[in-house]
């Protein structure tokens, strides 16, 4: 008999609790956007920069934080909100926001190649660097690019000092030439790398995605998860002991928190307990993310040492 009610879930999500086991597991594992306060603030700043009128020194933004803090998720959400638009009348596609991945090494030719790929117009492999550069500039003007985003910019540090200088000159040139805001995303190493070029760093404001701590914001995040996960019984995600447990096992890194909660939620569906409790994190047969597993092992060893 299927249970009904599920008053612990938001009304829009109660229907998912009525699905079968495999369907609910698939729902839990699906990639979805869950907005946090930092993500909302970052998106608001990106929206503001997108409306900035062209000027000689365009403002730039560095979105940085530890690996797993959600930088790429924020960028992808912003791209979904500003997708290319095809005008049937003119036959021209408008692309207000272009996001490229930092190449493996900060080689000028590879930078333009990645940019052309982001524009869905990969250049011929035999083209010289200056031709790729010209093609990028011409195409970006034609499709009305108003913002350029470079993700994983800390990868520039894999290059030589000279390659790093050339790369910084390239992105400065693009921002100056196109008169568009430049958004760079990466780890704290990216911040340090940009600071090596005082002239360029002067244009950047920094938005730091900080790790979670035991604050009302974390309590709200976990409570939000508890209100949408299709578990048929109320979870203890809002309790202080569980918050501390989650922090101990994840070090406050966003992606680790989501993966940990996903793992224990799936297990709660499979074992029929239908709720996340403090004991959910201690099962010997639980396959946890690597960092969470290491934290749990450390905790057990510490408890044994004090006994």
XYZ file of C-alpha atoms in Angstrom:
307
model
C 0.000 0.000 0.000
C 1.442 3.374 -1.020
C 1.641 5.890 1.777
C 0.189 9.346 1.230
C 0.516 12.673 2.976
C 4.232 13.321 3.227
C 3.685 16.619 5.041
C 7.448 16.886 5.629
C 7.887 17.494 1.881
C 7.036 20.606 -0.075
C 3.706 20.157 -1.901
C 5.329 20.165 -5.343
C 7.613 17.257 -4.369
C 5.181 14.948 -2.563
C 4.243 13.187 -5.782
C 7.807 11.870 -6.145
C 7.591 10.040 -2.812
C 4.891 7.859 -4.336
C 7.173 6.542 -7.054
C 8.842 3.140 -6.899
C 12.280 2.486 -5.469
C 14.293 2.689 -8.698
C 12.390 5.741 -9.911
C 13.090 7.568 -6.669
C 16.755 6.624 -6.751
C 17.014 7.964 -10.292
C 15.283 11.189 -9.161
C 17.698 11.634 -6.242
C 20.713 11.123 -8.505
C 19.534 13.468 -11.243
C 21.517 16.662 -11.727
C 19.498 19.684 -10.620
C 19.970 23.285 -9.602
C 19.525 24.100 -5.911
C 20.134 27.770 -5.251
C 22.223 28.828 -2.268
C 22.720 32.356 -0.933
C 26.217 32.595 -2.452
C 25.038 31.262 -5.800
C 22.159 33.744 -5.851
C 24.518 36.646 -5.097
C 27.000 35.516 -7.759
C 24.258 35.246 -10.382
C 22.975 38.708 -9.465
C 26.455 40.161 -9.974
C 26.799 38.428 -13.336
C 23.423 39.823 -14.407
C 24.557 43.309 -13.412
C 27.796 43.033 -15.394
C 25.935 41.772 -18.454
C 24.045 45.067 -18.669
C 27.205 47.165 -18.360
C 27.582 49.633 -21.248
C 30.757 49.392 -23.370
C 33.658 51.505 -22.117
C 37.433 51.576 -22.415
C 38.077 49.743 -19.139
C 35.373 47.153 -18.676
C 34.876 45.727 -15.165
C 35.903 42.107 -14.665
C 35.006 39.487 -12.079
C 36.942 36.611 -10.550
C 34.688 33.880 -9.170
C 36.925 31.732 -7.018
C 36.841 29.109 -4.315
C 38.013 25.626 -3.467
C 37.373 22.798 -5.905
C 33.784 21.610 -5.527
C 32.281 24.895 -4.306
C 29.960 25.237 -7.309
C 31.704 27.695 -9.627
C 30.973 25.704 -12.776
C 27.374 25.072 -11.665
C 26.821 28.816 -11.336
C 28.288 29.451 -14.779
C 26.126 26.757 -16.366
C 23.002 28.185 -14.704
C 23.876 31.643 -16.041
C 24.373 30.201 -19.520
C 20.971 28.474 -19.364
C 19.425 31.830 -18.488
C 21.122 33.496 -21.476
C 21.047 30.993 -24.304
C 21.786 31.848 -27.944
C 18.796 33.139 -29.921
C 18.334 32.512 -33.628
C 16.624 35.284 -35.603
C 14.721 33.649 -38.471
C 14.347 36.996 -40.215
C 18.042 37.789 -40.461
C 19.360 34.236 -40.226
C 21.798 35.391 -37.533
C 22.314 33.822 -34.119
C 22.786 36.156 -31.162
C 24.965 34.807 -28.348
C 25.147 37.275 -25.432
C 27.320 35.086 -23.184
C 30.220 32.881 -24.280
C 31.884 30.512 -21.828
C 35.084 28.705 -22.698
C 37.206 26.168 -20.855
C 40.781 27.096 -20.102
C 43.035 24.975 -22.335
C 45.419 22.490 -20.736
C 48.262 24.974 -21.198
C 48.070 28.766 -21.650
C 49.254 28.681 -25.251
C 47.836 31.585 -27.269
C 46.801 29.454 -30.219
C 44.995 26.975 -27.944
C 43.155 29.822 -26.203
C 41.700 31.024 -29.496
C 40.954 27.434 -30.493
C 38.954 26.860 -27.279
C 37.157 30.152 -27.812
C 36.151 29.191 -31.345
C 34.948 25.857 -30.034
C 32.793 27.684 -27.458
C 31.370 29.724 -30.326
C 30.500 26.441 -32.113
C 32.893 27.430 -34.880
C 36.115 25.401 -34.508
C 38.854 26.774 -36.716
C 40.887 24.689 -39.149
C 43.799 22.966 -37.420
C 46.282 24.485 -39.830
C 45.349 28.124 -39.280
C 47.996 30.462 -37.907
C 47.453 32.138 -34.541
C 46.778 35.591 -36.023
C 44.046 34.148 -38.265
C 42.384 32.418 -35.332
C 42.559 35.683 -33.400
C 40.966 37.631 -36.257
C 38.244 35.015 -36.685
C 37.408 35.148 -32.969
C 37.144 38.943 -32.930
C 35.025 39.078 -36.085
C 32.671 36.296 -35.010
C 32.157 37.612 -31.490
C 31.217 41.034 -32.821
C 28.876 39.519 -35.396
C 26.903 37.471 -32.868
C 26.739 40.250 -30.286
C 28.778 38.769 -27.441
C 28.353 40.894 -24.297
C 30.295 38.757 -21.809
C 33.201 36.322 -21.979
C 33.611 33.660 -19.272
C 36.774 31.577 -18.821
C 36.393 28.604 -16.488
C 39.210 26.753 -14.689
C 41.546 29.681 -15.225
C 43.979 28.365 -12.605
C 45.127 25.921 -15.312
C 47.236 28.799 -16.655
C 49.741 27.950 -13.921
C 50.673 24.752 -15.773
C 52.484 26.879 -18.327
C 55.843 28.586 -18.204
C 56.169 32.125 -16.872
C 56.318 33.446 -20.449
C 53.190 31.477 -21.440
C 51.337 32.868 -18.429
C 52.278 36.431 -19.401
C 51.142 35.846 -22.989
C 47.836 34.399 -21.787
C 47.153 37.360 -19.484
C 47.892 39.693 -22.396
C 45.439 37.739 -24.568
C 42.539 38.055 -22.143
C 43.340 41.730 -21.535
C 43.317 42.292 -25.287
C 39.952 40.550 -25.715
C 38.348 42.581 -22.922
C 39.745 45.832 -24.355
C 39.031 45.068 -27.992
C 35.494 43.764 -27.575
C 34.588 46.040 -24.649
C 32.862 43.230 -22.760
C 33.135 42.150 -19.109
C 35.556 39.287 -18.547
C 34.587 36.658 -15.974
C 37.251 34.242 -14.731
C 36.472 31.256 -12.526
C 38.939 29.078 -10.679
C 40.550 28.168 -7.393
C 42.463 30.475 -5.082
C 45.497 29.824 -7.287
C 43.689 31.794 -10.003
C 43.485 34.792 -7.703
C 47.195 34.577 -6.996
C 47.968 34.244 -10.712
C 45.947 37.335 -11.650
C 47.660 39.344 -8.921
C 50.967 38.839 -10.745
C 49.674 41.289 -13.368
C 48.816 44.461 -11.376
C 47.383 46.274 -14.397
C 44.934 43.459 -15.149
C 44.186 42.662 -11.498
C 43.114 46.274 -10.984
C 40.074 45.603 -13.174
C 38.929 42.527 -11.281
C 36.612 42.386 -8.356
C 36.648 39.103 -6.451
C 33.700 36.947 -5.435
C 34.791 34.245 -2.999
C 32.687 31.089 -2.631
C 33.472 30.173 0.972
C 33.218 26.722 2.493
C 30.164 25.983 4.591
C 30.365 26.258 8.356
C 27.895 25.480 11.140
C 25.669 28.467 10.465
C 21.960 29.098 9.864
C 22.769 29.055 6.125
C 23.911 25.427 6.337
C 20.860 24.558 8.435
C 18.665 26.124 5.746
C 20.459 24.207 2.984
C 20.008 20.845 4.709
C 16.402 21.643 5.582
C 15.773 22.470 1.922
C 17.186 19.100 0.906
C 15.008 17.361 3.469
C 11.933 19.049 2.019
C 12.483 17.851 -1.554
C 14.117 14.401 -1.305
C 11.446 11.749 -2.027
C 11.779 9.936 1.310
C 8.539 8.823 2.923
C 9.490 9.699 6.498
C 10.825 12.968 7.978
C 14.620 13.142 8.105
C 16.810 14.656 10.828
C 18.607 16.985 8.445
C 17.586 20.010 10.506
C 19.233 18.826 13.723
C 22.499 20.202 15.084
C 24.210 16.791 15.543
C 23.552 15.875 11.921
C 24.868 19.236 10.712
C 28.096 18.668 12.610
C 28.325 15.162 11.164
C 27.947 16.453 7.620
C 30.581 19.140 8.162
C 33.015 16.651 9.702
C 32.678 14.358 6.690
C 32.785 17.012 3.948
C 34.920 19.896 5.258
C 32.093 22.177 4.146
C 32.670 21.666 0.407
C 29.394 22.036 -1.507
C 29.770 19.156 -3.963
C 30.807 16.800 -1.141
C 27.747 17.764 0.897
C 25.400 17.053 -2.010
C 27.111 13.768 -2.859
C 27.036 12.649 0.779
C 23.332 13.447 1.194
C 22.593 11.786 -2.157
C 24.396 8.629 -1.021
C 22.597 8.285 2.317
C 19.239 9.202 0.744
C 19.604 6.431 -1.847
C 20.496 3.967 0.908
C 17.463 5.080 2.946
C 15.238 4.236 -0.018
C 16.901 0.886 -0.604
C 16.900 -0.314 3.007
C 13.325 0.818 3.641
C 14.147 3.258 6.464
C 12.868 6.136 4.306
C 14.627 8.820 6.372
C 18.096 10.262 6.903
C 19.210 10.022 10.517
C 22.529 10.342 12.316
C 22.960 6.571 12.009
C 22.586 6.811 8.227
C 26.237 7.870 7.951
C 27.681 4.933 9.909
C 26.574 1.870 7.956
C 29.509 -0.411 7.138
C 28.042 -1.269 3.724
C 27.547 2.367 2.778
C 29.598 3.382 -0.276
C 30.581 6.956 0.496
C 32.485 9.615 -1.468
C 36.232 9.199 -0.895
C 36.667 12.239 1.365
C 33.608 11.347 3.462
C 34.878 7.788 3.864
C 38.278 9.062 5.011
C 36.650 11.435 7.501
C 34.490 8.626 8.902
C 37.533 6.371 9.317
C 39.430 9.149 11.095
C 36.485 9.681 13.445
C 36.310 5.999 14.306
C 40.034 5.833 15.036
C 39.800 8.895 17.266
C 36.892 7.414 19.206
C 38.797 4.150 19.707
C 41.858 6.049 20.910
C 39.839 7.774 23.624
C 38.159 4.598 24.855
